[in-house]
Tab-separated table of C-alpha atoms in Angstrom:
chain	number	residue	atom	x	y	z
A	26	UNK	CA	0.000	0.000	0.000
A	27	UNK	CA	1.088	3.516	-0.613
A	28	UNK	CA	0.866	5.094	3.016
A	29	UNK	CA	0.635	8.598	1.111
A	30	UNK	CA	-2.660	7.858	-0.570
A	31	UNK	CA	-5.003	8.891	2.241
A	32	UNK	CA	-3.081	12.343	0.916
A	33	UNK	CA	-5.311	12.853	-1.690
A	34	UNK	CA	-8.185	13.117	0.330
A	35	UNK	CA	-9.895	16.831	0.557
A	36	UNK	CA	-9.767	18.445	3.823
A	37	UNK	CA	-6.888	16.311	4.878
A	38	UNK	CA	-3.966	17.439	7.283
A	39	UNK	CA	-0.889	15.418	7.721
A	40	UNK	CA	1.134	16.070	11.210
A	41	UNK	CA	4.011	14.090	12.609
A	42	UNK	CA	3.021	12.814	16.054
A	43	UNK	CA	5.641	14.598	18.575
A	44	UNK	CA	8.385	11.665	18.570
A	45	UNK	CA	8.003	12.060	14.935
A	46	UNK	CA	6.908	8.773	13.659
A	47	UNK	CA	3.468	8.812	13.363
A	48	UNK	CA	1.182	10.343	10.733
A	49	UNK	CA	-1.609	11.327	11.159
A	50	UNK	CA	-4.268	11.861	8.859
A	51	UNK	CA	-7.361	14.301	9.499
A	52	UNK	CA	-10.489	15.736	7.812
A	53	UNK	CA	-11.145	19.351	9.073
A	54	UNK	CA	-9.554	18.705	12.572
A	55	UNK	CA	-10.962	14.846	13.478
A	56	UNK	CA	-8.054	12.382	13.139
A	57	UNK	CA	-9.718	9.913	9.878
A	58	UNK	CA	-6.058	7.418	10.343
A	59	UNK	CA	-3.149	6.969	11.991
A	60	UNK	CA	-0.169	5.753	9.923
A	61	UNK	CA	3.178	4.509	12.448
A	62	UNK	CA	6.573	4.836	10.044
A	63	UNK	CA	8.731	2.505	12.859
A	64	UNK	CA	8.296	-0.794	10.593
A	65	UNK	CA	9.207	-2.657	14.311
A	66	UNK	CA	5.780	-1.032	16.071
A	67	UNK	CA	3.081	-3.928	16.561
A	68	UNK	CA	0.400	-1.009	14.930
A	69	UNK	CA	1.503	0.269	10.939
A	70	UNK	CA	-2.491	1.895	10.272
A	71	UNK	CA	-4.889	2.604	12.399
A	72	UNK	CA	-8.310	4.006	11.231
A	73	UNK	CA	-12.124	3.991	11.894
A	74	UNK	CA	-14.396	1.393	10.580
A	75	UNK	CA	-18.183	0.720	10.817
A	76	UNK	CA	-19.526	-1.561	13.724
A	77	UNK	CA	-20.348	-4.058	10.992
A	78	UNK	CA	-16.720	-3.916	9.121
A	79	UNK	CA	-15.067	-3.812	12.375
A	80	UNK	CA	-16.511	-7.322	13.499
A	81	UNK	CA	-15.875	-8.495	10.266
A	82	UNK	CA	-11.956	-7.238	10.371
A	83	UNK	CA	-11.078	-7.800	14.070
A	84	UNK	CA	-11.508	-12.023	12.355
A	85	UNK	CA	-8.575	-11.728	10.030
A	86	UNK	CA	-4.992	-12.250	11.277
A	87	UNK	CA	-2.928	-9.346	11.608
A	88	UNK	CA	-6.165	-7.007	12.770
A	89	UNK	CA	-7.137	-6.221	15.955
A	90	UNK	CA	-9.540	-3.498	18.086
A	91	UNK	CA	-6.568	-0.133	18.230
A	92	UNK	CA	-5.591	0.968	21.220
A	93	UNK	CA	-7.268	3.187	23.218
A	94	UNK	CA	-10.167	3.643	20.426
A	95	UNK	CA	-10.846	0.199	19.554
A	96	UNK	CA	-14.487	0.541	21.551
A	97	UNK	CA	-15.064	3.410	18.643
A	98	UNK	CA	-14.709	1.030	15.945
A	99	UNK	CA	-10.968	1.546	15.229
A	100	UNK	CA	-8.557	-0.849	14.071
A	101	UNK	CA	-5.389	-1.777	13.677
A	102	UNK	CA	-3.660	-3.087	11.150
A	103	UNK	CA	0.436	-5.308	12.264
A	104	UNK	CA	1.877	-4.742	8.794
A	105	UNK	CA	0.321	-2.890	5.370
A	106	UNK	CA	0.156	-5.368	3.932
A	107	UNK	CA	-2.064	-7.769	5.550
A	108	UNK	CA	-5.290	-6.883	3.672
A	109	UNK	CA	-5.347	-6.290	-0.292
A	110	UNK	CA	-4.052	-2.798	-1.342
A	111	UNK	CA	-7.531	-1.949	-3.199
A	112	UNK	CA	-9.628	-3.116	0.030
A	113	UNK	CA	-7.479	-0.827	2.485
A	114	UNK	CA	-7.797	1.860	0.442
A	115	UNK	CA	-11.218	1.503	0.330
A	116	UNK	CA	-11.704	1.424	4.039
A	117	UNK	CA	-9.548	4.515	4.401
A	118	UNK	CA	-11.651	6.430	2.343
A	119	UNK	CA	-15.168	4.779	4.229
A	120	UNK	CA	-13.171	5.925	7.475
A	121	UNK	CA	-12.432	9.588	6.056
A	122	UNK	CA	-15.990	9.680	4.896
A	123	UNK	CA	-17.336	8.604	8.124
A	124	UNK	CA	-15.255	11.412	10.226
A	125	UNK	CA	-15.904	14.015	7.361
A	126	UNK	CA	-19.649	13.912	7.448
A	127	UNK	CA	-19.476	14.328	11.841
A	128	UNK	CA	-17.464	17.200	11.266
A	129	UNK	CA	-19.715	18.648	8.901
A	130	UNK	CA	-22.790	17.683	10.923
A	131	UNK	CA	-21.422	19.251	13.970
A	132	UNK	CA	-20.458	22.452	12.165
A	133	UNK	CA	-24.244	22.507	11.147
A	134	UNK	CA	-25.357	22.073	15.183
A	135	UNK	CA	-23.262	24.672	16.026
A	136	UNK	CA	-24.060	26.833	13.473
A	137	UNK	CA	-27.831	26.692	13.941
A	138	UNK	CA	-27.164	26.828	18.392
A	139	UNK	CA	-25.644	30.117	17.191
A	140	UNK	CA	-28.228	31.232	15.260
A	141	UNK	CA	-30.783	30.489	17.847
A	142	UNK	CA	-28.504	32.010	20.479
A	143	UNK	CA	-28.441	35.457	18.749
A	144	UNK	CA	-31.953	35.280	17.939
A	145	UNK	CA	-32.679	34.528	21.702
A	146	UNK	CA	-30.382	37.736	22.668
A	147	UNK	CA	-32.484	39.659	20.431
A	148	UNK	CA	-35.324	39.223	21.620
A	149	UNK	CA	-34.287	39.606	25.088
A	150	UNK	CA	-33.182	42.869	24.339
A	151	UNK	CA	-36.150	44.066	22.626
A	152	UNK	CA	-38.388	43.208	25.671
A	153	UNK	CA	-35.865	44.921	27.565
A	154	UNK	CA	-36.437	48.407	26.106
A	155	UNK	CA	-40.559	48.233	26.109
C-alpha cells in the first residue's frame, strides 16, 4: 500500500506525532487514520471502521480493536500489507468519509445553536427596552 494515498483526500492534514513517527491523517480537525513509520511497532495503520466492518476485520490475522479507540470502531492493522491494497484503500476512504460527514454535521449544530442564540439575545433585548 502507498501510506501517502489517504493524501489525496480533501480536507486532509498530515502532522508528525511529537516523537516524529506517526502520521496522522485528518479531515477538518478529526483524526480519519493513523499511519506509524517505525516498521518494528506492533500497529503500521490505524483508522475507523463501521460496527459491521469492524466485526468483520477484528476475524482476520494481523487485525485487531486499536488501542485506546478500539471501543469506537478503530482498528489496527500489524503490517500494510495484511489486507489487499484496493480493500485498504477503500476502508480509508469509508473511514475519512465517516469522520468528514461528523465534522460537517457538527459544524451545522453549532451553526444553527448560534443562530438560535443570537436570535434569543435579540429578543431579550427588545423586551428589555418596552
Amino acid at each position: 500500500m502507498n501510506p501517502s494515498a489517504a493524501i489525496a483526500f480533501p480536507s486532509r492534514a498530515r502532522k508528525r506525532s511529537s516523537r516524529g513517527e506517526t502520521l496522522c491523517f485528518k479531515a477538518e480537525e478529526k483524526i480519519f487514520g493513523l499511519l506509524n513509520l517505525d516498521v518494528s511497532s506492533q500497529t503500521r495503520l490505524a483508522f475507523k471502521s463501521t460496527p459491521e466492518k469492524f466485526a468483520e476485520l477484528i476475524e482476520i490475522v494481523g487485525i485487531r480493536p486499536a488501542p485506546y479507540v478500539g471501543r469506537y470502531h478503530w482498528v489496527a492493522l500489524e503490517q500494510l500489507d495484511t489486507l489487499p491494497d484496493g480493500e485498504l484503500m477503500e476502508l480509508i476512504k469509508n473511514s475519512y468519509e465517516m469522520v468528514a460527514a461528523k465534522t460537517a454535521k457538527a459544524k451545522r449544530s453549532s451553526k444553527v445553536s448560534s443562530r438560535k442564540s443570537s436570535q434569543r439575545k435579540t429578543e431579550f433585548s427588545r423586551r428589555r427596552k418596552h
